[in-house]
Amino acid sequence: MTTTRAEYCVVACAEAWRGDGEILATPMGTVPTIGARLARLTFSPDLLLTDGEAMFIGDVPAVGAKAEVVEGWLPYRQHLSMVAGGRRHVMMGASQIDRHGNQNISCIGDWPRPTRQLLGVRGAPVNTVNNPTSYWIPKHSPRVFVAAVDMVCGVGFDRAAAAGPAASRFHGLRVVVSDLGVFDFETPDRTMRVRSLHPGVDVEQVQAATGFPLAVPEQVPTTREPSESELRLIREVIDPKGLREREVRA
Amino acid sequence: MTPDQVVSRLESGMTLGIGGWGSRRKPMALVRALLRSEVTDLTVVSYGGPDVGLLAAAGKIRKLVTAFVTLDSIPLEPHFRAARERGAFDLVELDESMFMWGLTAAAHRLPFLPTRAGLGSDVLRVNPQLRTVTSPYADGEELVAVPALELDAALVHVNAADARGNGQYLGPDPYFDDLFCAAAQQAYLSCERIVDTADLLKAGAPQTLLIKRADVTGVVETPNGAHFTSCAPDYDRDEAFQRAYAQAAADPEAWAAFERRFLSGDEDAYQAAVTNFRQEAQR
């Protein structure tokens, strides 16, 4: 069985938490959840995970299954303390994201009377100025990757720098993983750059699906292959129902 | 007290805090009593869920202070969305932690508390009333000064309480209900059951005693009073009912029918209609 696009996405999400040590991984969305659990079961065993509610889980159940072991308590008020303390790396979604990494989940259109009301800012402002933040975009398109977001919820590099040292001190966006590739901000002006493209994706395709110019290295790496044991963990242990395939188009 | 007696203490134009979180342990019986009343023109302060949706549908909100409005298993609250898209009320959109610091400041009788949250984001753009504060120490950091979220009244729902207002939560998360009560001039606590004070610790350890009677004005026993939101461990969210609510909310005719069926009588009538809804679903 060949590796699916969703499985490359899972591995790319898992890689976001490589080297993070003993911190809380907060994945939002199915593919990031599988990725965080894969990281914990392989190269980042010290990561803390929650049940999505108020408990740290001591085992790593399949997605949708209940954990059998609780290793700690994390009600919302303590979760917010953990964000401020910085021992956390969140992977959020984004309705819009721009080339500096500003993100919007609040509303589309003019804020006083939006054309489409979405979630609200939620915890995106506190997340982005306190702990490492990554993003997961299951459908890479110019509607998501826009020149300018309508409402800055998650803070990008330009906005963090402009807001001063208190905003930039702990700010750091790590990666954006989409169904087409992996992107980071490792350029001199901290703008979005292609880190790798998933097998079968080329630069023209990803640029056409992006509403701003991407920085592209001379040699564009391909997202790495999952190992045999990683594939087994994804398919048999973490996501035996194949929920990952529902979040990523083939 | 009864839910209607609680609401009789409230006045139009008040700033009203509502406890719980999203579609979790919301004081829904008290919200339903508000819907039956003439009280309107409210400033609602809430980690929003269907409490906000129902009050928005009834046109009772003048201003909403929140970080989100969600039904959790259904990400977008349809009444809130529709209300925002027609510009039905003013919005103070804060980050989740700014909201917590605002309540904390009010509970501590402080004018503001400093936080990093909000810096660099458009929360400061859409809330021009927000100010920053500069640290007087060597770091000199410029932080957001979240103003106190002072409440005229708070409504919260917990699993158990004694008649004097000692409130107990037995689920996994206290949410912020103690802060809502402490931040308010008057706080009303609804609960699944009123128990003798001597029995409170039979249900849970001392740290489940979340709310202090000094912060509570009145107690109401409202079994299933958080329905259709969750009230663990007494009951989970009624997902089938919430789906029916969300579907009805998306269409004016369906919503009128939903209101006739569930919201045209008192709390007993509501609970009877919910029982009937469940029996229908099982057939």
Short mmCIF file of C-alpha atoms in Angstrom, two decimals:
data_model
loop_
_atom_site.label_atom_id
_atom_site.label_comp_id
_atom_site.label_asym_id
_atom_site.label_seq_id
_atom_site.Cartn_x
_atom_site.Cartn_y
_atom_site.Cartn_z
CA MET A 1 0.00 0.00 0.00
CA THR A 2 1.48 3.34 -1.03
CA THR A 3 1.67 6.25 1.36
CA THR A 4 -1.35 8.56 0.99
CA ARG A 5 -1.28 12.35 0.93
CA ALA A 6 -3.00 12.38 4.32
CA GLU A 7 -0.20 10.20 5.72
CA TYR A 8 2.48 12.60 4.45
CA CYS A 9 0.48 15.35 6.19
CA VAL A 10 0.41 13.36 9.44
CA VAL A 11 4.17 12.89 9.37
CA ALA A 12 4.73 16.56 8.50
CA CYS A 13 2.55 17.58 11.47
CA ALA A 14 4.40 15.18 13.76
CA GLU A 15 7.70 16.76 12.68
CA ALA A 16 6.46 20.12 14.00
CA TRP A 17 6.89 18.76 17.55
CA ARG A 18 10.33 17.17 17.00
CA GLY A 19 12.82 18.36 19.58
CA ASP A 20 10.17 20.08 21.69
CA GLY A 21 10.92 18.04 24.81
CA GLU A 22 8.62 18.02 27.82
CA ILE A 23 5.95 20.49 26.71
CA LEU A 24 2.24 20.35 25.95
CA ALA A 25 1.37 19.53 22.35
CA THR A 26 -2.02 21.06 21.47
CA PRO A 27 -3.19 19.85 18.08
CA MET A 28 -6.44 21.18 16.61
CA GLY A 29 -7.93 19.06 13.85
CA THR A 30 -7.73 15.34 13.10
CA VAL A 31 -4.47 15.20 11.13
CA PRO A 32 -2.53 17.30 13.70
CA THR A 33 -3.96 15.10 16.49
CA ILE A 34 -2.68 11.98 14.76
CA GLY A 35 0.62 13.75 14.15
CA ALA A 36 1.09 14.75 17.79
CA ARG A 37 0.35 11.21 18.94
CA LEU A 38 2.77 9.82 16.37
CA ALA A 39 5.48 12.20 17.63
CA ARG A 40 4.84 11.09 21.21
CA LEU A 41 5.02 7.41 20.26
CA THR A 42 8.27 7.89 18.33
CA PHE A 43 10.78 10.74 18.45
CA SER A 44 9.22 13.07 21.08
CA PRO A 45 8.24 10.71 23.93
CA ASP A 46 8.19 13.42 26.61
CA LEU A 47 5.37 15.44 25.02
CA LEU A 48 2.27 16.03 27.13
CA LEU A 49 -1.09 15.35 25.50
CA THR A 50 -4.66 16.03 26.66
CA ASP A 51 -7.99 14.36 26.05
CA GLY A 52 -9.14 17.59 24.39
CA GLU A 53 -10.91 18.53 27.59
CA ALA A 54 -9.39 18.79 31.08
CA MET A 55 -7.09 15.77 31.47
CA PHE A 56 -3.48 15.01 30.59
CA ILE A 57 -3.51 11.49 29.17
CA GLY A 58 -0.85 9.00 30.19
CA ASP A 59 -1.40 6.59 27.31
CA VAL A 60 -1.85 7.23 23.60
CA PRO A 61 -5.27 5.99 22.47
CA ALA A 62 -6.59 5.90 18.92
CA VAL A 63 -8.23 9.12 17.73
CA GLY A 64 -11.81 9.19 19.00
CA ALA A 65 -11.09 6.57 21.69
CA LYS A 66 -11.00 7.29 25.39
CA ALA A 67 -7.66 7.31 27.18
CA GLU A 68 -7.26 4.72 29.91
CA VAL A 69 -4.61 6.57 31.90
CA VAL A 70 -4.86 10.09 33.30
CA GLU A 71 -1.55 11.66 34.34
CA GLY A 72 -2.73 15.12 35.29
CA TRP A 73 -5.39 17.81 35.34
CA LEU A 74 -5.59 20.77 32.99
CA PRO A 75 -8.85 22.72 33.27
CA TYR A 76 -9.15 25.77 31.00
CA ARG A 77 -7.82 28.18 33.61
CA GLN A 78 -4.63 26.13 34.01
CA HIS A 79 -4.37 25.64 30.26
CA LEU A 80 -4.26 29.44 29.92
CA SER A 81 -1.48 29.55 32.53
CA MET A 82 0.44 26.94 30.59
CA VAL A 83 0.12 29.06 27.44
CA ALA A 84 1.47 32.10 29.25
CA GLY A 85 4.26 30.02 30.78
CA GLY A 86 5.31 28.96 27.31
CA ARG A 87 5.70 25.20 27.80
CA ARG A 88 3.34 24.47 24.93
CA HIS A 89 3.34 24.23 21.15
CA VAL A 90 -0.07 24.65 19.55
CA MET A 91 -1.09 23.77 16.00
CA MET A 92 -4.19 25.79 15.10
CA GLY A 93 -6.33 25.99 12.01
CA ALA A 94 -6.74 29.18 9.98
CA SER A 95 -9.55 30.55 7.85
CA GLN A 96 -7.00 33.00 6.45
CA ILE A 97 -3.23 33.31 6.79
CA ASP A 98 -0.86 35.83 5.17
CA ARG A 99 2.81 35.72 4.18
CA HIS A 100 3.93 37.09 7.57
CA GLY A 101 1.93 34.43 9.41
CA ASN A 102 -0.96 36.60 10.55
CA GLN A 103 -3.97 34.31 11.01
CA ASN A 104 -7.73 34.83 11.11
CA ILE A 105 -10.45 32.60 12.59
CA SER A 106 -12.78 35.40 13.70
CA CYS A 107 -14.77 36.66 10.74
CA ILE A 108 -14.62 37.40 7.01
CA GLY A 109 -15.23 40.96 5.82
CA ASP A 110 -15.46 44.13 7.88
CA TRP A 111 -15.37 43.33 11.58
CA PRO A 112 -18.23 45.68 12.65
CA ARG A 113 -20.62 43.79 10.37
CA PRO A 114 -18.90 40.76 8.85
CA THR A 115 -20.08 39.05 5.69
CA ARG A 116 -19.36 35.77 7.43
CA GLN A 117 -19.02 35.41 11.18
CA LEU A 118 -16.66 32.59 12.17
CA LEU A 119 -15.44 31.45 15.59
CA GLY A 120 -14.14 34.65 17.14
CA VAL A 121 -10.51 35.22 18.10
CA ARG A 122 -10.62 32.41 20.70
CA GLY A 123 -7.14 31.97 22.20
CA ALA A 124 -5.16 32.86 19.08
CA PRO A 125 -3.85 36.19 20.44
CA VAL A 126 -2.57 34.71 23.70
CA ASN A 127 -1.17 31.63 21.97
CA THR A 128 0.91 33.42 19.39
CA VAL A 129 2.69 35.89 21.69
CA ASN A 130 3.48 33.26 24.32
CA ASN A 131 4.32 29.85 22.90
CA PRO A 132 5.43 28.23 19.64
CA THR A 133 2.57 28.14 17.15
CA SER A 134 2.10 26.15 13.96
CA TYR A 135 -0.83 25.94 11.56
CA TRP A 136 -2.64 23.17 9.72
CA ILE A 137 -4.48 23.95 6.49
CA PRO A 138 -6.23 20.87 5.06
CA LYS A 139 -7.17 22.58 1.78
CA HIS A 140 -4.47 24.90 0.44
CA SER A 141 -6.14 27.66 -1.62
CA PRO A 142 -5.89 31.38 -2.38
CA ARG A 143 -8.97 31.89 -0.19
CA VAL A 144 -6.92 30.77 2.82
CA PHE A 145 -3.43 31.98 1.84
CA VAL A 146 -4.34 35.65 1.33
CA ALA A 147 -2.41 38.89 0.85
CA ALA A 148 -3.99 40.37 3.99
CA VAL A 149 -6.22 38.73 6.59
CA ASP A 150 -9.48 40.48 7.53
CA MET A 151 -8.88 40.22 11.29
CA VAL A 152 -5.51 39.47 12.91
CA CYS A 153 -6.24 36.82 15.56
CA GLY A 154 -2.94 34.93 15.47
CA VAL A 155 -0.04 37.39 15.38
CA GLY A 156 2.43 37.26 12.46
CA PHE A 157 6.10 38.22 12.51
CA ASP A 158 5.57 41.74 11.15
CA ARG A 159 2.84 42.53 13.68
CA ALA A 160 4.79 41.06 16.59
CA ALA A 161 7.84 43.15 15.68
CA ALA A 162 5.74 46.32 15.29
CA ALA A 163 4.04 45.76 18.66
CA GLY A 164 7.36 45.88 20.48
CA PRO A 165 9.57 43.66 22.63
CA ALA A 166 6.76 42.45 24.92
CA ALA A 167 4.97 41.03 21.89
CA SER A 168 7.99 39.59 20.09
CA ARG A 169 9.83 38.25 23.16
CA PHE A 170 8.15 34.84 23.12
CA HIS A 171 6.61 34.97 19.65
CA GLY A 172 7.65 32.27 17.20
CA LEU A 173 5.73 30.65 14.38
CA ARG A 174 7.21 27.29 13.47
CA VAL A 175 5.58 25.68 10.45
CA VAL A 176 2.47 25.78 8.33
CA VAL A 177 1.50 22.32 7.11
CA SER A 178 -1.00 22.08 4.27
CA ASP A 179 -2.21 19.30 1.99
CA LEU A 180 0.39 20.52 -0.52
CA GLY A 181 3.50 20.97 1.56
CA VAL A 182 5.30 22.36 4.59
CA PHE A 183 6.11 26.05 4.95
CA ASP A 184 8.15 28.06 7.45
CA PHE A 185 9.33 31.63 7.99
CA GLU A 186 13.09 31.01 7.78
CA THR A 187 13.84 33.99 5.56
CA PRO A 188 15.64 37.24 6.44
CA ASP A 189 12.33 39.15 6.48
CA ARG A 190 10.42 36.31 8.18
CA THR A 191 8.00 35.65 5.32
CA MET A 192 6.52 32.33 4.28
CA ARG A 193 8.91 29.98 2.55
CA VAL A 194 8.52 26.54 1.04
CA ARG A 195 10.25 24.05 3.34
CA SER A 196 9.14 20.92 1.48
CA LEU A 197 6.44 19.84 -0.94
CA HIS A 198 4.58 16.57 -0.64
CA PRO A 199 5.40 13.99 -3.35
CA GLY A 200 3.48 14.82 -6.55
CA VAL A 201 3.20 18.57 -5.79
CA ASP A 202 5.26 21.10 -7.75
CA VAL A 203 6.17 24.73 -7.11
CA GLU A 204 3.85 26.09 -9.81
CA GLN A 205 0.89 24.28 -8.31
CA VAL A 206 1.51 25.55 -4.79
CA GLN A 207 2.22 29.11 -5.95
CA ALA A 208 -1.04 29.10 -7.96
CA ALA A 209 -2.88 28.06 -4.80
CA THR A 210 -1.29 30.85 -2.73
CA GLY A 211 -2.47 34.47 -2.79
CA PHE A 212 1.00 35.96 -2.22
CA PRO A 213 4.52 35.21 -3.47
CA LEU A 214 6.19 32.38 -1.59
CA ALA A 215 9.92 32.27 -0.96
CA VAL A 216 11.19 29.21 -2.78
CA PRO A 217 14.65 27.71 -2.21
CA GLU A 218 16.72 26.71 -5.23
CA GLN A 219 16.34 23.04 -4.39
CA VAL A 220 12.86 22.30 -3.03
CA PRO A 221 12.96 19.27 -0.74
CA THR A 222 10.27 16.62 -0.82
CA THR A 223 8.42 15.90 2.43
CA ARG A 224 10.06 12.87 3.95
CA GLU A 225 8.70 9.35 3.68
CA PRO A 226 7.20 7.81 6.79
CA SER A 227 9.11 4.81 8.09
CA GLU A 228 7.54 1.38 8.08
CA SER A 229 6.96 1.56 11.82
CA GLU A 230 5.44 5.05 11.56
CA LEU A 231 3.02 3.85 8.90
CA ARG A 232 2.08 0.91 11.07
CA LEU A 233 1.46 3.23 14.05
CA ILE A 234 -0.70 5.56 11.94
CA ARG A 235 -2.73 2.82 10.28
CA GLU A 236 -3.07 0.28 13.06
CA VAL A 237 -2.67 2.11 16.36
CA ILE A 238 -3.53 5.80 16.13
CA ASP A 239 -6.03 6.01 13.28
CA PRO A 240 -7.32 2.53 12.42
CA LYS A 241 -10.60 4.03 11.14
CA GLY A 242 -8.78 6.16 8.57
CA LEU A 243 -10.25 9.46 9.77
CA ARG A 244 -7.20 11.23 8.33
CA GLU A 245 -8.42 10.51 4.81
CA ARG A 246 -11.63 12.49 5.42
CA GLU A 247 -9.71 15.65 6.27
CA VAL A 248 -7.39 15.64 3.24
CA ARG A 249 -8.62 15.32 -0.35
CA ALA A 250 -6.91 12.55 -2.28
CA MET B 1 -35.90 30.52 44.60
CA THR B 2 -37.41 29.70 41.22
CA PRO B 3 -35.90 30.69 37.87
CA ASP B 4 -38.64 33.29 37.41
CA GLN B 5 -37.91 34.77 40.84
CA VAL B 6 -34.24 35.09 39.86
CA VAL B 7 -35.14 36.91 36.69
CA SER B 8 -37.51 39.21 38.58
CA ARG B 9 -34.39 40.56 40.33
CA LEU B 10 -32.80 41.48 37.00
CA GLU B 11 -33.39 44.70 35.09
CA SER B 12 -33.13 45.76 31.51
CA GLY B 13 -29.80 47.38 30.67
CA MET B 14 -27.82 45.30 33.17
CA THR B 15 -24.39 43.81 32.54
CA LEU B 16 -24.97 40.09 32.95
CA GLY B 17 -22.26 37.45 33.25
CA ILE B 18 -23.17 33.90 32.23
CA GLY B 19 -20.99 31.02 33.44
CA GLY B 20 -20.04 27.75 31.76
CA TRP B 21 -18.06 27.54 28.52
CA GLY B 22 -19.37 27.12 24.96
CA SER B 23 -21.97 24.37 25.14
CA ARG B 24 -20.84 23.20 28.60
CA ARG B 25 -22.63 23.61 31.93
CA LYS B 26 -24.56 26.72 30.94
CA PRO B 27 -27.35 27.96 33.27
CA MET B 28 -29.87 27.25 30.53
CA ALA B 29 -32.96 27.10 32.77
CA LEU B 30 -32.14 30.63 33.95
CA VAL B 31 -31.57 31.73 30.33
CA ARG B 32 -34.96 30.25 29.41
CA ALA B 33 -36.51 32.23 32.28
CA LEU B 34 -34.88 35.36 30.83
CA LEU B 35 -36.49 34.55 27.48
CA ARG B 36 -39.91 34.47 29.16
CA SER B 37 -39.31 37.85 30.81
CA GLU B 38 -39.42 41.48 29.69
CA VAL B 39 -35.76 41.97 30.64
CA THR B 40 -33.79 43.18 27.61
CA ASP B 41 -31.08 45.61 26.41
CA LEU B 42 -28.45 43.46 28.14
CA THR B 43 -24.68 43.59 28.05
CA VAL B 44 -23.86 39.88 28.09
CA VAL B 45 -20.43 38.68 29.27
CA SER B 46 -19.93 35.03 28.36
CA TYR B 47 -17.60 32.37 26.97
CA GLY B 48 -20.42 32.03 24.52
CA GLY B 49 -22.56 29.07 23.60
CA PRO B 50 -26.28 28.56 23.09
CA ASP B 51 -26.93 30.97 25.97
CA VAL B 52 -25.75 33.76 23.70
CA GLY B 53 -27.56 32.23 20.72
CA LEU B 54 -30.93 32.13 22.48
CA LEU B 55 -30.62 35.66 23.88
CA ALA B 56 -29.50 36.95 20.47
CA ALA B 57 -32.46 35.24 18.77
CA ALA B 58 -34.78 36.95 21.26
CA GLY B 59 -33.19 40.35 20.57
CA LYS B 60 -32.17 40.81 24.21
CA ILE B 61 -28.49 41.65 23.66
CA ARG B 62 -27.34 45.24 23.23
CA LYS B 63 -23.67 44.42 23.67
CA LEU B 64 -21.80 41.14 23.86
CA VAL B 65 -18.41 40.66 25.53
CA THR B 66 -16.81 37.37 24.48
CA ALA B 67 -13.86 35.51 22.96
CA PHE B 68 -15.97 33.10 20.91
CA VAL B 69 -19.46 31.70 20.54
CA THR B 70 -19.63 28.00 19.77
CA LEU B 71 -21.73 24.88 20.25
CA ASP B 72 -18.49 22.83 20.56
CA SER B 73 -19.62 19.78 18.53
CA ILE B 74 -21.08 22.27 16.05
CA PRO B 75 -18.35 24.90 15.67
CA LEU B 76 -20.47 27.91 14.70
CA GLU B 77 -23.49 29.09 16.72
CA PRO B 78 -26.13 29.87 14.06
CA HIS B 79 -28.10 32.56 15.93
CA PHE B 80 -24.92 34.39 16.95
CA ARG B 81 -23.63 34.22 13.40
CA ALA B 82 -26.86 35.58 11.95
CA ALA B 83 -27.01 38.33 14.57
CA ARG B 84 -23.45 39.44 13.83
CA GLU B 85 -24.02 39.38 10.08
CA ARG B 86 -27.04 41.68 10.42
CA GLY B 87 -25.22 43.92 12.90
CA ALA B 88 -27.73 43.19 15.68
CA PHE B 89 -25.55 44.20 18.63
CA ASP B 90 -22.22 45.72 19.64
CA LEU B 91 -19.35 43.34 20.25
CA VAL B 92 -16.35 43.50 22.57
CA GLU B 93 -14.21 40.69 21.16
CA LEU B 94 -11.49 39.66 23.59
CA ASP B 95 -8.97 36.83 23.64
CA GLU B 96 -9.93 33.90 25.95
CA SER B 97 -7.29 34.77 28.53
CA MET B 98 -8.01 38.52 28.41
CA PHE B 99 -11.57 37.60 29.32
CA MET B 100 -10.31 35.59 32.31
CA TRP B 101 -8.11 38.48 33.47
CA GLY B 102 -11.02 40.89 33.12
CA LEU B 103 -13.13 38.75 35.45
CA THR B 104 -10.19 38.26 37.80
CA ALA B 105 -9.58 42.01 37.98
CA ALA B 106 -13.25 42.58 38.87
CA ALA B 107 -13.19 39.80 41.47
CA HIS B 108 -10.10 41.45 43.02
CA ARG B 109 -11.59 44.95 42.75
CA LEU B 110 -8.71 46.05 40.54
CA PRO B 111 -9.20 48.44 37.61
CA PHE B 112 -7.15 46.26 35.24
CA LEU B 113 -4.62 43.45 35.02
CA PRO B 114 -1.64 43.36 32.66
CA THR B 115 -1.21 40.64 30.08
CA ARG B 116 0.79 39.86 26.95
CA ALA B 117 -2.37 38.57 25.24
CA GLY B 118 -3.74 40.87 22.58
CA LEU B 119 -0.44 42.56 21.70
CA GLY B 120 0.04 42.71 17.94
CA SER B 121 -3.47 41.40 17.24
CA ASP B 122 -6.54 43.18 15.91
CA VAL B 123 -8.22 42.79 19.30
CA LEU B 124 -6.64 46.18 20.03
CA ARG B 125 -7.87 47.60 16.70
CA VAL B 126 -11.50 46.57 17.18
CA ASN B 127 -11.49 47.64 20.83
CA PRO B 128 -10.13 51.20 20.72
CA GLN B 129 -11.05 51.57 24.41
CA LEU B 130 -8.26 49.13 25.37
CA ARG B 131 -5.05 50.70 26.69
CA THR B 132 -1.59 49.42 27.39
CA VAL B 133 0.42 49.74 30.60
CA THR B 134 4.19 49.99 30.94
CA SER B 135 6.04 47.97 33.56
CA PRO B 136 7.65 50.26 36.17
CA TYR B 137 10.54 47.79 36.52
CA ALA B 138 13.76 47.44 34.57
CA ASP B 139 12.20 45.34 31.79
CA GLY B 140 9.96 48.28 30.80
CA GLU B 141 7.61 45.94 28.95
CA GLU B 142 4.46 47.46 27.47
CA LEU B 143 1.53 45.14 28.10
CA VAL B 144 -2.21 45.17 27.54
CA ALA B 145 -4.19 46.53 30.52
CA VAL B 146 -7.33 44.39 30.51
CA PRO B 147 -10.07 46.40 32.22
CA ALA B 148 -12.12 44.77 34.97
CA LEU B 149 -15.26 43.04 33.69
CA GLU B 150 -17.56 44.23 36.45
CA LEU B 151 -20.95 42.53 36.41
CA ASP B 152 -24.32 43.69 37.74
CA ALA B 153 -25.37 40.07 37.96
CA ALA B 154 -24.03 36.58 37.25
CA LEU B 155 -25.87 33.37 36.39
CA VAL B 156 -24.08 30.03 36.81
CA HIS B 157 -25.08 26.37 37.02
CA VAL B 158 -23.34 23.64 39.06
CA ASN B 159 -24.03 20.05 40.01
CA ALA B 160 -24.93 20.61 43.64
CA ALA B 161 -25.27 23.36 46.24
CA ASP B 162 -26.60 23.85 49.69
CA ALA B 163 -29.45 26.28 50.28
CA ARG B 164 -27.04 28.99 51.44
CA GLY B 165 -25.12 29.09 48.16
CA ASN B 166 -22.09 26.88 48.67
CA GLY B 167 -21.70 25.57 45.13
CA GLN B 168 -20.11 22.29 44.09
CA TYR B 169 -18.96 21.19 40.62
CA LEU B 170 -18.36 17.48 40.08
CA GLY B 171 -17.23 17.42 36.45
CA PRO B 172 -13.71 17.68 35.04
CA ASP B 173 -13.57 21.48 34.77
CA PRO B 174 -14.75 24.32 37.02
CA TYR B 175 -14.70 26.66 34.00
CA PHE B 176 -14.77 30.22 35.46
CA ASP B 177 -17.98 30.15 37.47
CA ASP B 178 -16.35 31.20 40.75
CA LEU B 179 -14.89 34.26 39.02
CA PHE B 180 -18.26 35.20 37.49
CA CYS B 181 -19.85 35.09 40.97
CA ALA B 182 -17.03 37.04 42.61
CA ALA B 183 -17.08 39.68 39.84
CA ALA B 184 -20.82 40.34 40.20
CA GLN B 185 -22.95 42.52 42.48
CA GLN B 186 -25.55 39.75 42.57
CA ALA B 187 -24.94 36.11 41.66
CA TYR B 188 -27.54 33.40 41.15
CA LEU B 189 -26.60 29.77 41.33
CA SER B 190 -28.76 27.10 39.76
CA CYS B 191 -27.95 23.49 40.50
CA GLU B 192 -29.04 19.96 39.72
CA ARG B 193 -29.91 19.41 43.38
CA ILE B 194 -29.90 21.27 46.65
CA VAL B 195 -28.34 19.14 49.39
CA ASP B 196 -27.79 19.53 53.11
CA THR B 197 -24.55 21.33 53.89
CA ALA B 198 -23.47 18.25 55.85
CA ASP B 199 -23.80 16.14 52.68
CA LEU B 200 -21.66 18.27 50.34
CA LEU B 201 -18.47 16.31 50.99
CA LYS B 202 -20.24 13.00 50.42
CA ALA B 203 -20.28 13.78 46.70
CA GLY B 204 -16.74 15.09 46.24
CA ALA B 205 -13.51 16.21 47.84
CA PRO B 206 -13.23 19.71 49.41
CA GLN B 207 -11.72 21.16 46.23
CA THR B 208 -15.03 20.52 44.40
CA LEU B 209 -16.55 23.29 46.56
CA LEU B 210 -16.02 25.91 43.89
CA ILE B 211 -18.35 28.73 44.89
CA LYS B 212 -18.53 30.49 48.25
CA ARG B 213 -21.88 31.47 49.70
CA ALA B 214 -20.59 35.00 50.35
CA ASP B 215 -20.50 35.45 46.58
CA VAL B 216 -24.03 34.09 46.00
CA THR B 217 -27.32 35.97 46.25
CA GLY B 218 -29.77 33.16 45.51
CA VAL B 219 -29.92 29.42 44.84
CA VAL B 220 -32.31 27.63 42.49
CA GLU B 221 -32.80 23.89 42.12
CA THR B 222 -33.21 23.19 38.40
CA PRO B 223 -32.81 19.46 37.59
CA ASN B 224 -31.55 19.08 34.01
CA GLY B 225 -31.13 22.85 34.20
CA ALA B 226 -28.07 22.97 31.95
CA HIS B 227 -29.88 21.11 29.16
CA PHE B 228 -28.98 20.88 26.28
CA THR B 229 -25.41 21.70 27.28
CA SER B 230 -23.31 19.17 29.21
CA CYS B 231 -23.32 18.91 32.99
CA ALA B 232 -20.84 16.11 33.70
CA PRO B 233 -21.06 13.79 35.53
CA ASP B 234 -24.84 14.19 35.78
CA TYR B 235 -25.35 14.18 32.02
CA ASP B 236 -23.58 14.79 28.74
CA ARG B 237 -24.57 17.28 26.09
CA ASP B 238 -27.83 16.31 24.36
CA GLU B 239 -26.28 16.16 20.90
CA ALA B 240 -29.52 15.16 19.13
CA PHE B 241 -31.37 18.08 20.68
CA GLN B 242 -28.51 20.48 19.96
CA ARG B 243 -28.54 19.39 16.31
CA ALA B 244 -32.29 20.04 16.19
CA TYR B 245 -31.70 23.46 17.77
CA ALA B 246 -28.98 24.36 15.26
CA GLN B 247 -31.04 23.16 12.28
CA ALA B 248 -34.07 25.12 13.44
CA ALA B 249 -31.94 28.21 14.05
CA ALA B 250 -30.86 28.25 10.42
CA ASP B 251 -34.42 28.79 9.14
CA PRO B 252 -37.02 31.33 10.40
CA GLU B 253 -40.03 29.04 9.98
CA ALA B 254 -38.31 26.11 11.63
CA TRP B 255 -37.22 28.41 14.45
CA ALA B 256 -40.79 29.61 15.03
CA ALA B 257 -41.86 25.98 15.29
CA PHE B 258 -38.99 25.21 17.69
CA GLU B 259 -39.99 28.17 19.87
CA ARG B 260 -43.63 27.06 19.93
CA ARG B 261 -42.69 23.53 20.87
CA PHE B 262 -39.97 24.17 23.45
CA LEU B 263 -39.89 27.80 24.55
CA SER B 264 -43.51 28.92 24.83
CA GLY B 265 -44.15 27.53 28.33
CA ASP B 266 -42.41 27.37 31.69
CA GLU B 267 -39.40 25.22 32.66
CA ASP B 268 -41.60 22.20 33.46
CA ALA B 269 -43.18 22.48 30.02
CA TYR B 270 -39.71 22.65 28.46
CA GLN B 271 -38.52 19.54 30.27
CA ALA B 272 -41.71 17.70 29.30
CA ALA B 273 -41.23 18.69 25.65
CA VAL B 274 -37.61 17.48 25.82
CA THR B 275 -38.74 14.13 27.23
CA ASN B 276 -41.25 13.91 24.41
CA PHE B 277 -38.52 14.78 21.86
CA ARG B 278 -36.37 11.92 23.21
CA GLN B 279 -39.21 9.43 23.09
CA GLU B 280 -39.93 10.41 19.49
CA ALA B 281 -36.29 9.91 18.57
CA GLN B 282 -36.35 6.42 20.06
CA ARG B 283 -39.39 5.32 18.08
#
